[in-house]
Coordinates of C-alpha atoms and ligand atoms in Angstrom, one line a residue:
Chain A
M1408 CA -21.7 27.4 12.6
S1409 CA -21.1 26.6 15.9
E1410 CA -24.0 27.8 17.5
D1411 CA -25.6 24.6 15.5
L1412 CA -23.0 22.5 17.1
Y1413 CA -23.3 23.4 20.6
Q1414 CA -27.2 23.1 20.9
N1415 CA -28.6 20.6 23.4
D1416 CA -28.8 18.0 20.8
L1417 CA -25.3 17.5 21.1
L1418 CA -24.6 18.4 24.4
R1419 CA -27.3 16.0 25.9
L1420 CA -25.9 13.2 24.1
A1421 CA -22.5 13.7 25.0
A1422 CA -24.2 14.3 28.6
E1423 CA -26.2 10.5 28.6
A1424 CA -22.6 9.4 27.9
R1425 CA -23.8 6.2 26.7
G1426 CA -21.5 2.9 26.6
T1427 CA -19.2 4.6 28.8
G1428 CA -17.0 2.0 30.9
R1429 CA -14.8 -1.1 30.1
L1430 CA -15.8 -4.4 29.4
Q1431 CA -14.4 -7.5 31.4
A1432 CA -13.9 -10.2 28.9
P1433 CA -13.8 -8.5 25.3
D1434 CA -13.5 -10.2 21.6
A1435 CA -11.8 -6.7 20.8
S1436 CA -10.4 -3.6 22.2
V1437 CA -9.1 -0.7 20.0
T1438 CA -7.5 2.4 21.2
L1439 CA -7.3 5.1 18.9
D1440 CA -5.8 8.9 19.2
N1441 CA -6.9 12.4 17.4
P1442 CA -3.5 13.2 16.2
L1443 CA -4.8 16.8 15.8
C1444 CA -5.7 17.1 19.7
G1445 CA -4.6 14.3 21.6
D1446 CA -7.9 12.9 22.5
R1447 CA -8.1 9.4 23.0
I1448 CA -10.6 6.7 22.7
T1449 CA -10.3 3.2 23.9
L1450 CA -13.4 0.6 22.4
D1451 CA -13.9 -2.9 23.4
V1452 CA -16.2 -5.6 21.8
Q1453 CA -18.2 -8.8 22.5
L1454 CA -19.7 -10.4 19.8
A1455 CA -22.2 -13.8 19.6
A1456 CA -24.4 -15.3 17.5
G1457 CA -22.6 -12.9 14.9
R1458 CA -24.2 -10.0 16.5
L1459 CA -22.9 -7.4 18.7
S1460 CA -23.7 -8.5 21.9
A1461 CA -21.5 -6.3 24.3
L1462 CA -19.6 -2.9 24.4
G1463 CA -18.0 -0.2 26.3
H1464 CA -16.1 2.6 26.1
E1465 CA -13.5 4.8 27.5
V1466 CA -13.2 8.3 25.4
R1467 CA -10.9 11.6 26.7
A1468 CA -12.1 14.0 24.3
C1469 CA -14.4 17.0 23.1
V1470 CA -18.4 17.5 22.8
L1471 CA -18.3 16.1 19.5
C1472 CA -16.8 12.7 20.1
Q1473 CA -18.5 12.4 23.6
A1474 CA -21.8 12.8 21.5
A1475 CA -20.7 10.2 19.1
A1476 CA -19.5 7.4 21.2
S1477 CA -22.2 8.0 23.3
V1478 CA -24.9 7.0 20.3
I1479 CA -22.8 4.4 19.6
G1480 CA -23.1 3.2 23.4
R1481 CA -26.6 3.9 22.7
H1482 CA -27.9 1.7 19.6
A1483 CA -24.3 -0.4 18.4
V1484 CA -25.3 -4.1 20.7
G1485 CA -28.0 -6.4 18.8
E1486 CA -26.5 -5.2 15.5
T1487 CA -24.0 -7.1 13.1
P1488 CA -20.6 -5.7 11.8
A1489 CA -21.6 -5.2 8.4
R1490 CA -24.3 -2.7 9.6
L1491 CA -22.3 -1.4 12.0
R1492 CA -19.7 -0.5 9.1
A1493 CA -23.1 0.7 7.1
V1494 CA -23.7 2.9 9.9
A1495 CA -19.9 4.5 10.0
G1496 CA -19.9 4.9 6.0
E1497 CA -23.2 6.8 6.9
V1498 CA -21.3 9.1 9.3
R1499 CA -18.4 9.5 6.8
A1500 CA -20.8 10.1 3.8
L1501 CA -22.6 12.7 6.6
L1502 CA -19.3 14.8 6.9
K1503 CA -18.7 15.1 3.3
P1504 CA -18.4 18.6 2.5
D1505 CA -21.3 18.3 -0.2
G1506 CA -22.8 15.6 0.9
G1507 CA -25.8 16.8 1.3
P1508 CA -28.7 15.9 4.1
A1509 CA -27.9 12.6 6.2
T1510 CA -29.5 9.1 4.4
P1511 CA -32.3 8.6 6.6
S1512 CA -30.1 6.3 9.2
A1513 CA -31.8 3.4 12.3
W1514 CA -29.6 6.1 14.6
P1515 CA -31.7 8.7 14.3
E1516 CA -29.2 10.9 16.3
I1517 CA -26.7 10.7 13.5
A1518 CA -28.4 13.5 12.1
A1519 CA -27.4 15.7 15.0
F1520 CA -23.5 15.9 13.6
Q1521 CA -24.9 17.8 10.2
P1522 CA -23.7 21.4 11.2
V1523 CA -19.9 19.4 12.1
A1524 CA -19.6 18.9 7.8
A1525 CA -18.9 22.5 7.5
I1526 CA -16.1 22.2 9.7
R1527 CA -13.4 20.2 8.3
S1528 CA -10.8 20.2 11.7
R1529 CA -13.7 19.0 13.5
H1530 CA -14.1 16.2 11.3
V1531 CA -12.3 13.5 12.6
C1532 CA -13.6 14.3 16.4
V1533 CA -17.1 12.7 15.6
E1534 CA -15.8 9.4 13.1
L1535 CA -12.9 8.7 16.2
P1536 CA -15.5 6.5 17.9
F1537 CA -16.8 4.7 14.7
K1538 CA -13.4 4.3 13.7
A1539 CA -12.6 2.8 16.7
L1540 CA -15.6 0.4 15.7
V1541 CA -14.9 -0.7 12.8
A1542 CA -11.5 -1.7 13.9
A1543 CA -12.7 -3.4 16.6
L1544 CA -14.7 -5.0 14.6
D1545 CA -11.8 -6.1 12.5
A1546 CA -10.3 -7.4 15.0
A1547 CA -13.4 -9.4 16.3
A1548 CA -14.9 -10.3 13.4
P1549 CA -12.8 -9.8 10.6
E1550 CA -15.2 -8.8 7.0
G1551 CA -16.1 -11.7 5.2
G1552 CA -14.6 -14.0 8.2
D1553 CA -16.7 -15.9 10.5
A1554 CA -18.1 -13.8 13.1
Chain B
M759 CA 7.0 56.6 29.8
T760 CA 4.8 59.0 27.2
F761 CA 3.1 55.3 25.8
Q762 CA -0.6 55.9 25.3
P763 CA -1.9 51.7 25.0
E764 CA -4.4 52.4 22.3
A765 CA -1.9 54.2 20.0
L766 CA 0.4 51.8 19.2
P767 CA -1.7 48.8 18.3
A768 CA -4.0 51.2 16.3
A769 CA -1.3 52.9 14.1
L770 CA 0.3 49.0 13.8
R771 CA -2.8 47.6 12.7
R772 CA -3.9 49.7 9.7
Q773 CA -0.6 48.3 8.4
F774 CA -2.3 44.4 8.3
P775 CA -5.0 44.7 6.4
L776 CA -5.9 41.2 7.1
L777 CA -7.1 42.7 10.4
G778 CA -9.1 44.7 9.1
R779 CA -12.1 41.3 8.0
T780 CA -14.8 40.0 9.5
V781 CA -15.7 36.1 10.1
H782 CA -18.9 35.3 11.3
G783 CA -20.7 38.9 10.6
Q784 CA -17.8 39.9 13.9
P785 CA -14.6 41.6 13.8
L786 CA -11.6 40.0 13.4
H787 CA -9.9 39.1 16.8
Y788 CA -6.3 36.9 15.6
L789 CA -4.9 35.7 19.1
D790 CA -3.2 32.9 17.9
N791 CA 0.1 34.8 16.4
A792 CA 2.3 31.7 18.3
A793 CA 1.0 29.6 15.4
T794 CA 1.5 32.3 12.8
S795 CA 1.0 35.9 12.8
Q796 CA -0.5 38.1 10.2
M797 CA 1.9 40.1 7.6
P798 CA 1.8 43.6 7.4
Q799 CA 1.2 45.7 4.0
S800 CA 5.0 46.6 3.5
V801 CA 6.2 42.8 3.7
L802 CA 3.1 42.0 1.2
D803 CA 4.5 44.6 -1.3
A804 CA 8.4 43.4 -0.9
I805 CA 6.7 39.7 -2.2
A806 CA 4.9 41.2 -4.7
N807 CA 7.3 43.9 -5.8
H808 CA 9.5 41.0 -6.3
E809 CA 7.5 38.7 -7.8
T810 CA 6.4 41.2 -10.8
T811 CA 10.5 43.1 -11.2
A812 CA 12.2 40.8 -10.2
R813 CA 11.3 37.4 -10.6
A814 CA 13.8 34.1 -11.6
N815 CA 16.0 31.7 -10.3
V816 CA 19.3 33.2 -8.2
L817 CA 22.6 32.0 -8.6
R818 CA 22.9 30.3 -11.9
S819 CA 21.9 32.7 -14.4
V820 CA 23.8 35.8 -15.8
H821 CA 20.6 37.5 -17.3
F822 CA 19.3 40.9 -15.7
L823 CA 16.5 39.4 -14.0
A824 CA 18.7 36.3 -11.9
E825 CA 21.0 39.2 -10.9
A826 CA 18.1 41.5 -9.5
A827 CA 17.0 37.9 -7.8
S828 CA 20.4 37.1 -6.8
A829 CA 20.9 40.6 -5.5
A830 CA 17.7 40.7 -3.3
Y831 CA 17.5 37.0 -2.0
E832 CA 21.3 37.8 -0.6
E833 CA 20.4 41.6 0.3
S834 CA 17.6 39.6 2.8
R835 CA 20.7 37.5 4.2
A836 CA 22.0 40.2 5.2
E837 CA 18.9 41.8 7.0
C838 CA 18.6 38.4 8.5
A839 CA 22.5 38.2 9.7
R840 CA 21.4 42.4 11.4
Y841 CA 18.3 41.3 12.6
L842 CA 20.3 38.0 14.7
G843 CA 23.3 40.6 15.2
A844 CA 25.4 37.8 13.7
G845 CA 28.9 38.5 12.7
V846 CA 28.5 38.0 8.5
P847 CA 25.6 36.9 6.5
E848 CA 27.3 33.6 5.6
E849 CA 26.6 32.6 9.2
V850 CA 22.6 32.7 8.1
V851 CA 21.0 29.3 5.9
F852 CA 17.7 29.9 4.4
T853 CA 15.4 26.7 5.0
S854 CA 12.4 25.8 5.0
G855 CA 11.3 26.7 8.2
C856 CA 12.1 26.1 12.0
T857 CA 11.3 22.2 11.7
G858 CA 13.5 22.2 8.7
A859 CA 17.0 24.0 10.3
I860 CA 16.9 21.7 13.3
N861 CA 16.4 18.8 11.2
L862 CA 19.1 20.2 8.9
V863 CA 21.4 20.4 12.2
A864 CA 20.3 17.2 13.5
H865 CA 22.0 15.7 10.5
S866 CA 24.9 18.0 9.0
F867 CA 25.7 18.1 12.8
G868 CA 24.5 14.9 14.2
D869 CA 25.4 12.7 11.2
G870 CA 28.5 14.7 10.4
R871 CA 31.0 13.0 8.0
G872 CA 30.5 9.4 9.9
P873 CA 30.4 8.1 13.5
G874 CA 32.2 11.2 15.3
D875 CA 35.7 10.2 17.0
G876 CA 37.1 13.8 16.5
R877 CA 35.6 16.3 18.3
G878 CA 35.1 18.8 15.3
P879 CA 31.6 20.3 14.5
G880 CA 31.4 18.0 11.5
D881 CA 33.0 14.7 13.0
G882 CA 29.3 14.0 14.4
L883 CA 27.7 12.5 16.6
G884 CA 28.4 8.8 18.0
P885 CA 27.0 5.7 20.1
G886 CA 26.6 7.2 23.9
D887 CA 27.1 10.5 23.0
E888 CA 24.4 12.7 24.7
V889 CA 22.2 15.3 23.0
L890 CA 19.9 17.2 26.2
I891 CA 16.2 18.3 25.7
S892 CA 13.8 19.2 27.3
E893 CA 10.2 18.4 28.4
L894 CA 8.5 21.3 27.3
E895 CA 10.0 21.2 23.4
H896 CA 7.7 21.3 20.6
H897 CA 8.0 18.0 18.8
S898 CA 10.0 19.7 16.1
N899 CA 12.6 20.3 18.4
I900 CA 11.8 16.6 20.1
V901 CA 11.8 14.0 16.9
P902 CA 14.9 14.8 15.2
W903 CA 17.1 14.1 17.5
Q904 CA 15.1 10.6 18.4
M905 CA 15.1 10.1 14.9
L906 CA 19.2 10.8 15.2
R907 CA 18.9 8.4 17.7
Q908 CA 18.1 5.8 15.7
R909 CA 20.6 6.3 13.4
R910 CA 23.4 7.0 15.3
G911 CA 23.1 5.2 19.0
I912 CA 23.3 8.6 21.1
V913 CA 21.3 9.2 24.4
L914 CA 18.2 12.0 24.2
K915 CA 18.5 13.1 27.9
A916 CA 15.5 15.7 28.5
L917 CA 15.2 18.7 31.0
P918 CA 12.1 18.5 33.9
V919 CA 9.5 21.4 33.6
T920 CA 8.6 23.1 37.1
D921 CA 5.0 23.4 37.9
D922 CA 4.7 26.7 36.6
G923 CA 6.3 26.2 32.9
R924 CA 9.8 26.5 33.3
L925 CA 12.7 25.1 32.5
D926 CA 14.1 23.1 35.7
L927 CA 17.6 24.9 35.2
T928 CA 18.6 23.1 38.9
H929 CA 18.8 19.7 37.2
L930 CA 21.5 21.0 34.5
P931 CA 24.7 20.3 36.5
R932 CA 23.3 15.7 36.3
L933 CA 21.9 16.1 33.0
V934 CA 25.3 18.2 31.3
G935 CA 27.8 15.5 32.0
D936 CA 31.1 15.0 30.0
R937 CA 29.3 12.9 26.7
C938 CA 27.0 15.7 26.1
R939 CA 28.0 17.2 22.9
L940 CA 24.5 19.3 22.0
V941 CA 21.5 21.1 24.3
A942 CA 19.3 21.8 22.1
L943 CA 16.2 24.1 24.1
T944 CA 13.5 26.2 23.1
H945 CA 14.6 30.2 23.5
A946 CA 10.6 30.5 24.9
S947 CA 7.7 27.6 25.1
N948 CA 4.9 28.2 22.7
V949 CA 2.6 26.8 25.1
T950 CA 3.4 28.3 28.5
G951 CA 5.2 31.2 27.0
A952 CA 8.4 30.5 29.3
V953 CA 11.4 31.9 28.3
T954 CA 14.8 30.3 28.7
D955 CA 17.6 31.3 31.4
V956 CA 19.9 30.9 28.0
A957 CA 23.0 32.2 29.9
S958 CA 22.5 29.5 32.4
V959 CA 22.5 26.6 29.9
V960 CA 25.7 28.4 27.8
A961 CA 27.5 28.0 31.2
A962 CA 26.2 24.5 31.8
A963 CA 27.1 23.0 27.9
R964 CA 31.1 25.1 27.5
A965 CA 31.5 23.6 30.9
V966 CA 31.6 20.0 29.0
G967 CA 32.2 21.5 25.9
A968 CA 28.8 21.0 24.1
K969 CA 27.2 22.9 21.7
V970 CA 23.6 25.0 22.1
L971 CA 20.8 25.0 19.6
L972 CA 18.2 27.5 21.0
D973 CA 14.0 27.2 19.1
G974 CA 13.9 30.9 17.9
A975 CA 10.5 29.9 16.4
Q976 CA 8.5 32.0 19.6
Y977 CA 11.0 34.3 20.2
A978 CA 12.2 35.7 17.2
A979 CA 9.2 37.4 17.0
H980 CA 9.6 39.9 19.4
G981 CA 12.3 42.0 18.8
P982 CA 16.6 41.7 17.0
L983 CA 18.5 39.2 19.1
D984 CA 22.5 39.2 19.3
L985 CA 23.1 35.8 19.2
P986 CA 26.9 36.1 19.4
A987 CA 26.2 37.8 22.7
L988 CA 23.6 35.1 23.8
G989 CA 26.8 32.7 23.4
V990 CA 24.8 30.1 21.3
D991 CA 25.7 28.0 18.6
F992 CA 22.6 27.3 16.3
Y993 CA 19.8 29.4 16.2
A994 CA 16.3 28.6 14.5
F995 CA 13.0 30.0 13.6
S996 CA 10.3 30.5 11.3
G997 CA 9.2 33.3 8.6
H998 CA 5.5 32.5 9.5
K999 CA 5.4 33.4 13.0
T1000 CA 8.0 36.7 12.3
F1001 CA 5.4 39.1 9.9
G1002 CA 6.9 36.9 7.4
P1003 CA 5.8 34.7 5.1
N1004 CA 5.7 30.7 5.5
G1005 CA 7.9 28.6 3.5
V1006 CA 11.1 30.4 4.5
G1007 CA 12.9 30.0 7.9
V1008 CA 16.6 30.7 8.8
L1009 CA 19.3 28.4 10.3
W1010 CA 22.4 31.0 11.7
A1011 CA 25.1 29.1 13.1
R1012 CA 28.4 30.3 13.8
G1013 CA 30.8 30.3 10.8
E1014 CA 33.6 27.9 12.1
I1015 CA 31.3 25.5 12.8
L1016 CA 29.5 25.7 9.4
A1017 CA 32.3 25.4 7.5
D1018 CA 33.0 22.2 9.4
M1019 CA 29.8 21.1 8.7
P1020 CA 29.0 18.3 5.4
P1021 CA 25.2 19.0 3.6
F1022 CA 22.3 17.6 4.3
L1023 CA 20.3 17.8 1.3
G1024 CA 22.4 16.8 -2.1
G1025 CA 21.8 18.9 -5.7
G1026 CA 22.1 21.9 -7.7
E1027 CA 23.2 25.2 -6.0
M1028 CA 24.9 23.6 -3.2
I1029 CA 28.0 22.4 -5.1
R1030 CA 31.5 23.2 -6.3
R1031 CA 32.0 20.7 -8.8
V1032 CA 30.2 17.5 -9.8
T1033 CA 31.9 14.8 -11.6
I1034 CA 29.9 11.0 -12.1
E1035 CA 32.4 9.9 -9.2
A1036 CA 32.5 12.5 -6.8
T1037 CA 31.5 16.3 -6.4
T1038 CA 32.7 18.8 -4.0
Y1039 CA 30.9 21.2 -2.1
A1040 CA 30.3 24.8 -1.6
E1041 CA 31.3 27.2 1.4
P1042 CA 27.9 27.6 3.4
P1043 CA 25.9 29.3 3.2
H1044 CA 25.4 27.7 -0.5
R1045 CA 26.3 24.1 0.9
F1046 CA 23.5 24.1 3.3
E1047 CA 20.9 25.6 0.6
A1048 CA 20.3 22.3 -2.5
G1049 CA 17.7 23.1 -5.0
T1050 CA 15.9 26.4 -5.9
P1051 CA 15.4 28.0 -3.0
P1052 CA 12.3 29.7 -1.5
I1053 CA 13.0 33.0 -2.8
A1054 CA 10.3 35.5 -2.9
Q1055 CA 9.9 33.9 0.3
A1056 CA 12.9 35.1 2.0
V1057 CA 12.7 38.6 0.4
G1058 CA 9.7 38.9 2.0
L1059 CA 11.1 37.0 5.7
G1060 CA 13.9 40.2 4.9
A1061 CA 11.4 42.5 5.0
A1062 CA 9.0 41.6 7.3
L1063 CA 12.4 41.5 9.9
R1064 CA 13.7 45.1 8.8
W1065 CA 9.6 46.1 10.1
I1066 CA 9.9 44.5 13.3
R1067 CA 13.4 46.4 13.8
G1068 CA 11.7 49.7 13.2
L1069 CA 9.2 49.1 15.7
D1070 CA 9.8 51.0 19.5
Q1071 CA 10.9 47.6 21.1
A1072 CA 10.7 48.9 24.8
A1073 CA 7.0 50.5 23.9
V1074 CA 6.1 46.9 22.1
Q1075 CA 7.0 45.2 24.6
A1076 CA 5.2 47.8 27.7
H1077 CA 1.7 46.7 25.4
L1078 CA 2.6 43.2 25.3
A1079 CA 3.0 43.1 29.4
A1080 CA 0.0 45.0 29.8
L1081 CA -2.4 43.5 27.8
T1082 CA -0.6 39.6 29.2
R1083 CA -1.6 41.3 32.3
R1084 CA -5.5 41.9 31.1
L1085 CA -6.1 38.5 30.4
L1086 CA -3.9 37.1 33.1
D1087 CA -6.0 39.4 35.7
G1088 CA -9.4 38.5 33.3
L1089 CA -9.5 34.9 33.2
A1090 CA -9.0 35.2 37.2
A1091 CA -12.1 37.8 37.1
L1092 CA -13.7 34.8 35.1
D1093 CA -13.0 31.8 37.7
R1094 CA -14.2 34.1 41.1
G1095 CA -12.2 31.7 42.9
R1096 CA -13.7 28.6 41.4
G1097 CA -10.4 27.0 40.8
L1098 CA -11.9 25.8 37.2
I1099 CA -9.5 28.2 35.2
R1100 CA -5.4 27.1 35.5
V1101 CA -2.8 29.3 33.5
I1102 CA -0.2 26.9 33.0
G1103 CA 3.0 29.1 32.4
P1104 CA 4.8 31.7 34.8
G1105 CA 2.9 34.5 37.3
D1106 CA 5.8 36.9 36.1
L1107 CA 5.9 39.1 33.3
A1108 CA 8.8 39.5 32.7
A1109 CA 10.0 35.9 32.4
R1110 CA 7.2 34.9 29.9
L1111 CA 6.2 35.8 26.4
P1112 CA 2.4 36.9 25.6
V1113 CA 1.5 33.3 25.1
V1114 CA -0.7 32.0 27.7
S1115 CA -2.2 29.1 28.2
F1116 CA -4.9 27.7 30.3
T1117 CA -7.0 25.2 31.1
V1118 CA -10.9 25.0 31.7
T1119 CA -12.1 22.0 34.2
G1120 CA -15.1 20.4 32.4
A1121 CA -14.5 22.1 29.2
H1122 CA -12.2 20.9 26.0
P1123 CA -10.2 22.9 24.3
H1124 CA -11.6 22.2 21.0
D1125 CA -14.9 23.0 22.4
I1126 CA -13.8 26.3 24.2
C1127 CA -11.6 27.6 20.8
Q1128 CA -15.0 26.6 18.0
I1129 CA -17.7 28.7 20.5
L1130 CA -14.6 31.4 20.7
D1131 CA -14.6 31.2 17.0
R1132 CA -18.3 32.4 16.5
H1133 CA -17.4 35.3 18.1
G1134 CA -14.5 36.4 15.8
V1135 CA -11.9 35.2 18.3
A1136 CA -9.0 33.1 16.8
L1137 CA -7.5 31.0 19.7
R1138 CA -5.8 27.6 19.2
G1139 CA -6.9 24.7 21.2
G1140 CA -5.0 20.9 21.6
H1141 CA -1.8 19.6 22.7
H1142 CA 0.1 22.7 20.3
C1143 CA 2.7 20.2 19.4
A1144 CA 4.1 19.3 22.7
Q1145 CA 2.8 16.1 23.7
P1146 CA 5.3 15.8 26.6
L1147 CA 4.4 18.7 28.2
M1148 CA 0.9 17.7 27.9
D1149 CA 2.0 14.3 29.9
R1150 CA 4.3 16.2 32.2
F1151 CA 0.6 18.5 33.5
G1152 CA -1.5 15.3 33.0
I1153 CA -3.5 16.8 30.7
T1154 CA -4.3 16.5 27.0
G1155 CA -4.9 20.0 25.7
T1156 CA -4.6 23.5 26.6
T1157 CA -6.5 27.0 25.3
R1158 CA -3.7 29.3 24.3
A1159 CA -4.4 32.6 23.5
S1160 CA -1.0 34.2 21.8
L1161 CA -0.6 37.6 21.1
A1162 CA 1.4 40.3 19.0
C1163 CA 1.7 43.8 18.6
Y1164 CA -1.3 44.6 17.1
N1165 CA -3.3 43.1 19.2
D1166 CA -5.3 45.6 21.4
A1167 CA -7.4 45.9 24.6
G1168 CA -10.8 45.0 22.6
D1169 CA -8.9 41.2 21.5
I1170 CA -8.9 40.7 25.1
D1171 CA -12.2 41.6 25.7
A1172 CA -13.5 39.6 23.3
L1173 CA -11.8 36.5 24.5
L1174 CA -12.9 36.6 27.5
A1175 CA -16.5 37.8 26.5
G1176 CA -16.1 34.6 24.3
L1177 CA -14.7 32.3 27.2
E1178 CA -17.6 33.4 29.9
D1179 CA -20.2 32.6 26.7
A1180 CA -18.3 29.3 26.2
M1181 CA -18.5 28.5 30.2
A1182 CA -21.8 28.4 30.5
R1183 CA -22.3 27.2 26.7
L1184 CA -20.8 23.8 27.6
R1185 CA -22.3 24.2 31.6
V1186 CA -19.0 24.7 33.2
G1187 CA -19.4 24.6 37.3
T1188 CA -22.7 23.5 37.2
G1189 CA -22.0 20.0 37.7
A1190 CA -23.7 18.6 34.4
S1191 CA -22.5 15.1 34.1
G1192 CA -20.6 13.7 31.2
L1193 CA -19.1 16.9 29.6
S1194 CA -16.1 17.5 32.5
N1195 CA -14.0 15.7 30.1
P1196 CA -11.2 17.1 28.7
Ligands
PLP1939 C1 8.9 26.3 19.8 C2 8.6 25.6 18.5 N1 9.8 25.4 17.5 C3 9.0 24.9 16.2 C4 7.7 25.0 15.9 C5 7.8 24.2 14.2 O1 7.9 25.8 13.3 P1 7.6 25.5 11.7 O2 6.5 24.8 12.3 O3 7.2 27.2 11.2 O4 8.9 25.0 11.2 C6 6.6 25.7 15.9 C7 6.0 26.0 15.9 O5 4.6 26.3 16.3 C8 7.2 26.2 17.7 O6 6.2 26.5 18.3

């Protein structure tokens, strides 16, 4: 499976490193560790008018985690917290062993993570940035609360 | 020496059925022995034979099978004692593993009967008493002592590590003082492979009346021991890293220490007499084996240690040193002087186990391991449950190859070829942005 894993899509996404760097004045900032390998992501969010207005992250991690953070960096700004939580849900579903093919997402790059589904020990690498995103949104704009 | 480098592993390999399998269509190159080693046929047979001819609970019923099970269980204890050079089998306590053994000491010796006033091994440690560990311990030999600190207010100190991944024993005089009650160190590092100079540690501890615990998880697989001669007080290891099953491990301790220590877990098997008001406890080792123990696993462990004792230890050591040299030289050749591959561990083969950890600038250990897996090469990447050591070197993880006697030059060459492929795929050394992030 890693023949597919380390194809150019994921390497390119990781190399693009979209969204890297910290925000000056984030509404919320979350740091999460991957207990498997000690990798770490810190993710900052800023919200305005019910949408994500700015995002920054610092990732010390493998290609999979970097690529996932980069996809978030490319697409997340401008989305509502509800939409972002839904995308995180899509990623979780994609990685389920019997999840089948991804539900078509507005974020086409997410399909590149499909081969990871077969490798249970690496799910957490892809999910970590999305978990950090949801945790930051929870802190900045609690679900059901006013943003 | 008449020893033929490849004859040894070929003969040994045949005894390990699992090593004959393929993964991803490739021959298996199993180089993750520090995590878990494989079991030879004689161990598999001993377990199957026990389960099909003598399976019963131990030390309770009087019927034929119960007698047979108890005899097998106690014979296995005797085998462990022989392997460790212990005086009597009663000094061997079966635990769930190395972690279980260290936790037993943290409770029975650490807490003891109450806050320690006296100096008996069962008195327990109190506020201000010191336990010395090191920066390169496995989390199993760190966290139990932090938990004891929370319960008892002990002071936890840590021996630093040298740049080549050894314990820096020059700090012993500073760190082993009058309040030191226990020095708990690994016998060999699961990351750097460095073997501890036990004599120096024991001398420093003895000078202040402190006890010494060795974490033998890594070292124990490398041949029979003479623990009384080593001069230590406690020794812990796991079955699954010594060619035996998982779910079982051993705590060895000096008889007089065990005799004075209170039990850790309570239940069946560890009592002398129970009334609703009070209980008196069994003698060691059963005092420390509450509940039904891992019986078939203990039998398997006995068979595994017997199997190791049957090896030509000098030939095995020479073989593993040659393979380690081949690996270290191969890594240096792959690096071509670029300074991308960095081995973390001693260069001196006499001072290390065949456990080789390295980092590759610009490539994450898990990405390397994932690509090597496609080559049939099983390695481990990550922090190896030694995060303080990773902090010491300013890294999050390493890629680790750990060898056993059944490994051969083909395994090392497959690793090196796979690593070359991984470095190419991950564009190591090409200056590609974004991937240089381990
Ligand atoms: C040095 C060391 N100590 C302790 C342990 C814990 O062993 P177990 O998980 O079998 O209890 C390990 C396992 O990796 C180890 O390498």
